[in-house]
Structures are given as structure tokens and as C-alpha cells.
């Protein structure tokens, strides 16, 4: 799980992306993956504990996959 927030410009992070494979999860997918309610997910987003971007009215959460 990522534990940092990035500022977003045109839905792109303002820092270099990691070379690790990653995917963007919808809110529903993130709630299931992290075992959180919608409210808990929102609070983690607001506290900067998750990397996210807003696409239209939806929030997407970055999941970085562990490399071997």
C-alpha cells in the first residue's frame, strides 16, 4: 500500500513514477482490496495516506505491485 500523497496536475503526479508495476483501482476495487468502507477510504485519501487521482467524478487509487 502506498503511504504518500502527490499533488495532481492534469491527473498526473508531480513526481517521477516508480519503476515498479502499478495499477489504478476504482473506489469500489480499492475498498475491497484494502478492506475499507467508503468513509474510511475517503478519510485515508484526505489524510494523504493513499496516492490518488480524480478522473471526472471518480477517484482512482494507485496500487503499486511488489516486484520479485
CSV table of N, CA and C in Angstrom, one decimal:
chain,number,residue,atom,x,y,z
A,1,UNK,N,0.8,-1.2,0.0
A,1,UNK,CA,0.0,0.0,0.0
A,1,UNK,C,0.9,1.2,0.0
A,2,UNK,N,0.5,2.2,-0.8
A,2,UNK,CA,1.3,3.5,-0.8
A,2,UNK,C,0.9,4.3,0.4
A,3,UNK,N,1.8,5.0,0.9
A,3,UNK,CA,1.5,5.9,2.1
A,3,UNK,C,2.1,7.3,1.8
A,4,UNK,N,1.7,7.8,0.7
A,4,UNK,CA,2.1,9.2,0.4
A,4,UNK,C,1.1,9.8,-0.6
A,5,UNK,N,1.0,11.1,-0.5
A,5,UNK,CA,0.1,11.8,-1.3
A,5,UNK,C,0.9,12.6,-2.3
A,6,UNK,N,0.4,12.8,-3.5
A,6,UNK,CA,1.1,13.6,-4.5
A,6,UNK,C,0.2,14.7,-5.0
A,7,UNK,N,0.7,15.8,-5.3
A,7,UNK,CA,-0.2,16.9,-5.9
A,7,UNK,C,-0.4,16.4,-7.4
A,8,UNK,N,-1.6,16.7,-7.8
A,8,UNK,CA,-2.0,16.3,-9.2
A,8,UNK,C,-2.1,17.5,-10.1
A,9,UNK,N,-1.6,17.4,-11.3
A,9,UNK,CA,-1.7,18.4,-12.3
A,9,UNK,C,-2.2,17.7,-13.5
A,10,UNK,N,-3.4,18.0,-14.0
A,10,UNK,CA,-3.9,17.3,-15.2
A,10,UNK,C,-4.0,15.8,-15.0
A,11,UNK,N,-4.3,15.4,-13.8
A,11,UNK,CA,-4.4,14.0,-13.4
A,11,UNK,C,-3.1,13.2,-13.5
A,12,UNK,N,-2.0,13.9,-13.4
A,12,UNK,CA,-0.7,13.3,-13.4
A,12,UNK,C,0.1,13.7,-12.2
A,13,UNK,N,0.7,12.7,-11.5
A,13,UNK,CA,1.5,13.1,-10.3
A,13,UNK,C,2.6,14.1,-10.7
A,14,UNK,N,3.0,14.9,-9.7
A,14,UNK,CA,4.1,15.9,-10.0
A,14,UNK,C,5.4,15.3,-9.7
A,15,UNK,N,5.6,14.0,-9.4
A,15,UNK,CA,6.8,13.4,-9.2
A,15,UNK,C,7.0,12.2,-10.2
A,16,UNK,N,8.2,11.8,-10.3
A,16,UNK,CA,8.5,10.6,-11.2
A,16,UNK,C,7.9,9.4,-10.7
A,17,UNK,N,7.2,8.6,-11.5
A,17,UNK,CA,6.6,7.4,-11.1
A,17,UNK,C,7.7,6.3,-10.9
A,18,UNK,N,7.4,5.4,-10.0
A,18,UNK,CA,8.3,4.3,-9.7
A,18,UNK,C,8.4,3.4,-10.9
A,19,UNK,N,9.5,2.6,-10.9
A,19,UNK,CA,9.7,1.6,-12.0
A,19,UNK,C,8.9,0.3,-11.7
A,20,UNK,N,8.3,0.3,-10.5
A,20,UNK,CA,7.5,-0.9,-10.1
A,20,UNK,C,6.2,-0.9,-10.8
A,21,UNK,N,5.7,-2.1,-11.2
A,21,UNK,CA,4.4,-2.1,-11.9
A,21,UNK,C,3.3,-1.6,-10.9
A,22,UNK,N,2.4,-0.9,-11.5
A,22,UNK,CA,1.3,-0.4,-10.7
A,22,UNK,C,0.0,-0.3,-11.5
A,23,UNK,N,-1.1,-0.3,-10.8
A,23,UNK,CA,-2.4,-0.2,-11.5
A,23,UNK,C,-3.3,0.8,-10.7
A,24,UNK,N,-4.3,1.4,-11.4
A,24,UNK,CA,-5.2,2.3,-10.7
A,24,UNK,C,-6.5,1.5,-10.4
A,25,UNK,N,-6.9,1.6,-9.2
A,25,UNK,CA,-8.2,1.0,-8.7
A,25,UNK,C,-9.3,2.0,-8.6
A,26,UNK,N,-10.5,1.6,-8.9
A,26,UNK,CA,-11.7,2.4,-8.7
A,26,UNK,C,-11.9,2.4,-7.2
A,27,UNK,N,-12.8,3.3,-6.7
A,27,UNK,CA,-13.1,3.3,-5.3
A,27,UNK,C,-13.6,2.0,-4.8
A,28,UNK,N,-14.5,1.3,-5.6
A,28,UNK,CA,-15.1,0.1,-5.2
A,28,UNK,C,-14.0,-1.0,-5.1
A,29,UNK,N,-13.1,-1.0,-6.1
A,29,UNK,CA,-12.0,-2.0,-6.1
A,29,UNK,C,-11.1,-1.7,-4.9
A,30,UNK,N,-10.8,-0.5,-4.6
A,30,UNK,CA,-9.9,-0.1,-3.5
A,30,UNK,C,-10.5,-0.5,-2.2
A,31,UNK,N,-11.8,-0.3,-2.0
A,31,UNK,CA,-12.5,-0.7,-0.8
A,31,UNK,C,-12.3,-2.2,-0.5
A,32,UNK,N,-12.5,-2.9,-1.6
A,32,UNK,CA,-12.4,-4.4,-1.4
A,32,UNK,C,-11.0,-4.8,-1.2
A,33,UNK,N,-10.0,-4.3,-1.9
A,33,UNK,CA,-8.6,-4.6,-1.8
A,33,UNK,C,-8.0,-4.3,-0.4
A,34,UNK,N,-8.3,-3.1,0.1
A,34,UNK,CA,-7.8,-2.6,1.4
A,34,UNK,C,-8.7,-3.0,2.5
A,35,UNK,N,-9.9,-3.5,2.3
A,35,UNK,CA,-10.8,-3.9,3.4
A,35,UNK,C,-11.3,-2.7,4.1
A,36,UNK,N,-11.6,-1.6,3.4
A,36,UNK,CA,-12.1,-0.4,4.0
A,36,UNK,C,-13.5,-0.1,3.6
A,37,UNK,N,-14.2,0.7,4.4
A,37,UNK,CA,-15.5,1.2,4.0
A,37,UNK,C,-15.3,2.5,3.1
A,38,UNK,N,-16.3,3.0,2.4
A,38,UNK,CA,-16.2,4.2,1.6
A,38,UNK,C,-15.7,5.4,2.5
A,39,UNK,N,-16.2,5.4,3.7
A,39,UNK,CA,-15.9,6.5,4.6
A,39,UNK,C,-14.4,6.5,5.0
A,40,UNK,N,-14.0,5.3,5.3
A,40,UNK,CA,-12.6,5.1,5.7
A,40,UNK,C,-11.6,5.4,4.6
A,41,UNK,N,-12.0,5.0,3.3
A,41,UNK,CA,-11.2,5.3,2.2
A,41,UNK,C,-11.1,6.8,1.9
A,42,UNK,N,-12.2,7.5,2.1
A,42,UNK,CA,-12.2,9.0,2.0
A,42,UNK,C,-11.3,9.6,3.0
A,43,UNK,N,-11.3,9.2,4.2
A,43,UNK,CA,-10.5,9.7,5.3
A,43,UNK,C,-9.0,9.5,5.0
A,44,UNK,N,-8.7,8.3,4.6
A,44,UNK,CA,-7.3,8.0,4.2
A,44,UNK,C,-6.8,8.9,3.1
A,45,UNK,N,-7.7,9.1,2.1
A,45,UNK,CA,-7.4,10.0,1.0
A,45,UNK,C,-7.1,11.4,1.5
A,46,UNK,N,-8.0,11.9,2.3
A,46,UNK,CA,-7.9,13.3,2.8
A,46,UNK,C,-6.7,13.5,3.7
A,47,UNK,N,-6.2,12.4,4.4
A,47,UNK,CA,-5.0,12.5,5.3
A,47,UNK,C,-3.8,12.3,4.5
A,48,UNK,N,-3.9,12.0,3.2
A,48,UNK,CA,-2.7,11.8,2.4
A,48,UNK,C,-2.1,10.5,2.5
A,49,UNK,N,-2.8,9.5,2.9
A,49,UNK,CA,-2.2,8.1,3.1
A,49,UNK,C,-2.3,7.3,1.9
A,50,UNK,N,-3.0,7.7,0.8
A,50,UNK,CA,-3.2,7.0,-0.4
A,50,UNK,C,-2.8,7.9,-1.6
A,51,UNK,N,-2.2,7.4,-2.6
A,51,UNK,CA,-2.0,8.1,-3.8
A,51,UNK,C,-3.2,8.0,-4.7
A,52,UNK,N,-3.7,9.1,-5.2
A,52,UNK,CA,-5.0,9.0,-5.9
A,52,UNK,C,-5.0,10.1,-7.0
A,53,UNK,N,-5.9,9.9,-7.9
A,53,UNK,CA,-6.2,11.0,-8.9
A,53,UNK,C,-7.7,11.0,-9.1
A,54,UNK,N,-8.2,12.2,-9.5
A,54,UNK,CA,-9.6,12.3,-9.8
A,54,UNK,C,-9.8,12.3,-11.3
A,55,UNK,N,-10.7,11.5,-11.7
A,55,UNK,CA,-11.0,11.4,-13.2
A,55,UNK,C,-12.5,11.6,-13.3
A,56,UNK,N,-12.8,12.8,-13.8
A,56,UNK,CA,-14.3,13.2,-13.8
A,56,UNK,C,-14.8,13.3,-12.4
A,57,UNK,N,-15.8,12.5,-12.1
A,57,UNK,CA,-16.4,12.5,-10.7
A,57,UNK,C,-15.8,11.3,-9.9
A,58,UNK,N,-15.0,10.5,-10.5
A,58,UNK,CA,-14.5,9.3,-9.8
A,58,UNK,C,-13.0,9.5,-9.3
A,59,UNK,N,-12.8,8.9,-8.1
A,59,UNK,CA,-11.4,8.8,-7.6
A,59,UNK,C,-10.8,7.5,-8.0
A,60,UNK,N,-9.5,7.5,-8.4
A,60,UNK,CA,-8.8,6.3,-8.7
A,60,UNK,C,-7.6,6.3,-7.7
A,61,UNK,N,-7.3,5.1,-7.2
A,61,UNK,CA,-6.2,4.9,-6.2
A,61,UNK,C,-5.1,4.0,-6.8
A,62,UNK,N,-3.9,4.5,-6.6
A,62,UNK,CA,-2.7,3.8,-7.2
A,62,UNK,C,-2.3,2.6,-6.3
A,63,UNK,N,-2.2,1.5,-6.9
A,63,UNK,CA,-1.7,0.3,-6.2
A,63,UNK,C,-0.4,-0.1,-6.9
A,64,UNK,N,0.7,-0.1,-6.1
A,64,UNK,CA,2.0,-0.5,-6.6
A,64,UNK,C,2.2,-1.9,-6.3
A,65,UNK,N,2.4,-2.7,-7.3
A,65,UNK,CA,2.6,-4.2,-7.1
A,65,UNK,C,4.0,-4.5,-6.6
A,66,UNK,N,4.2,-5.4,-5.8
A,66,UNK,CA,5.5,-5.8,-5.3
A,66,UNK,C,6.2,-6.6,-6.4
A,67,UNK,N,7.5,-6.2,-6.6
A,67,UNK,CA,8.3,-6.9,-7.6
A,67,UNK,C,9.0,-8.1,-6.9
A,68,UNK,N,9.5,-9.1,-7.7
A,68,UNK,CA,10.2,-10.2,-7.1
A,68,UNK,C,11.6,-9.9,-6.9
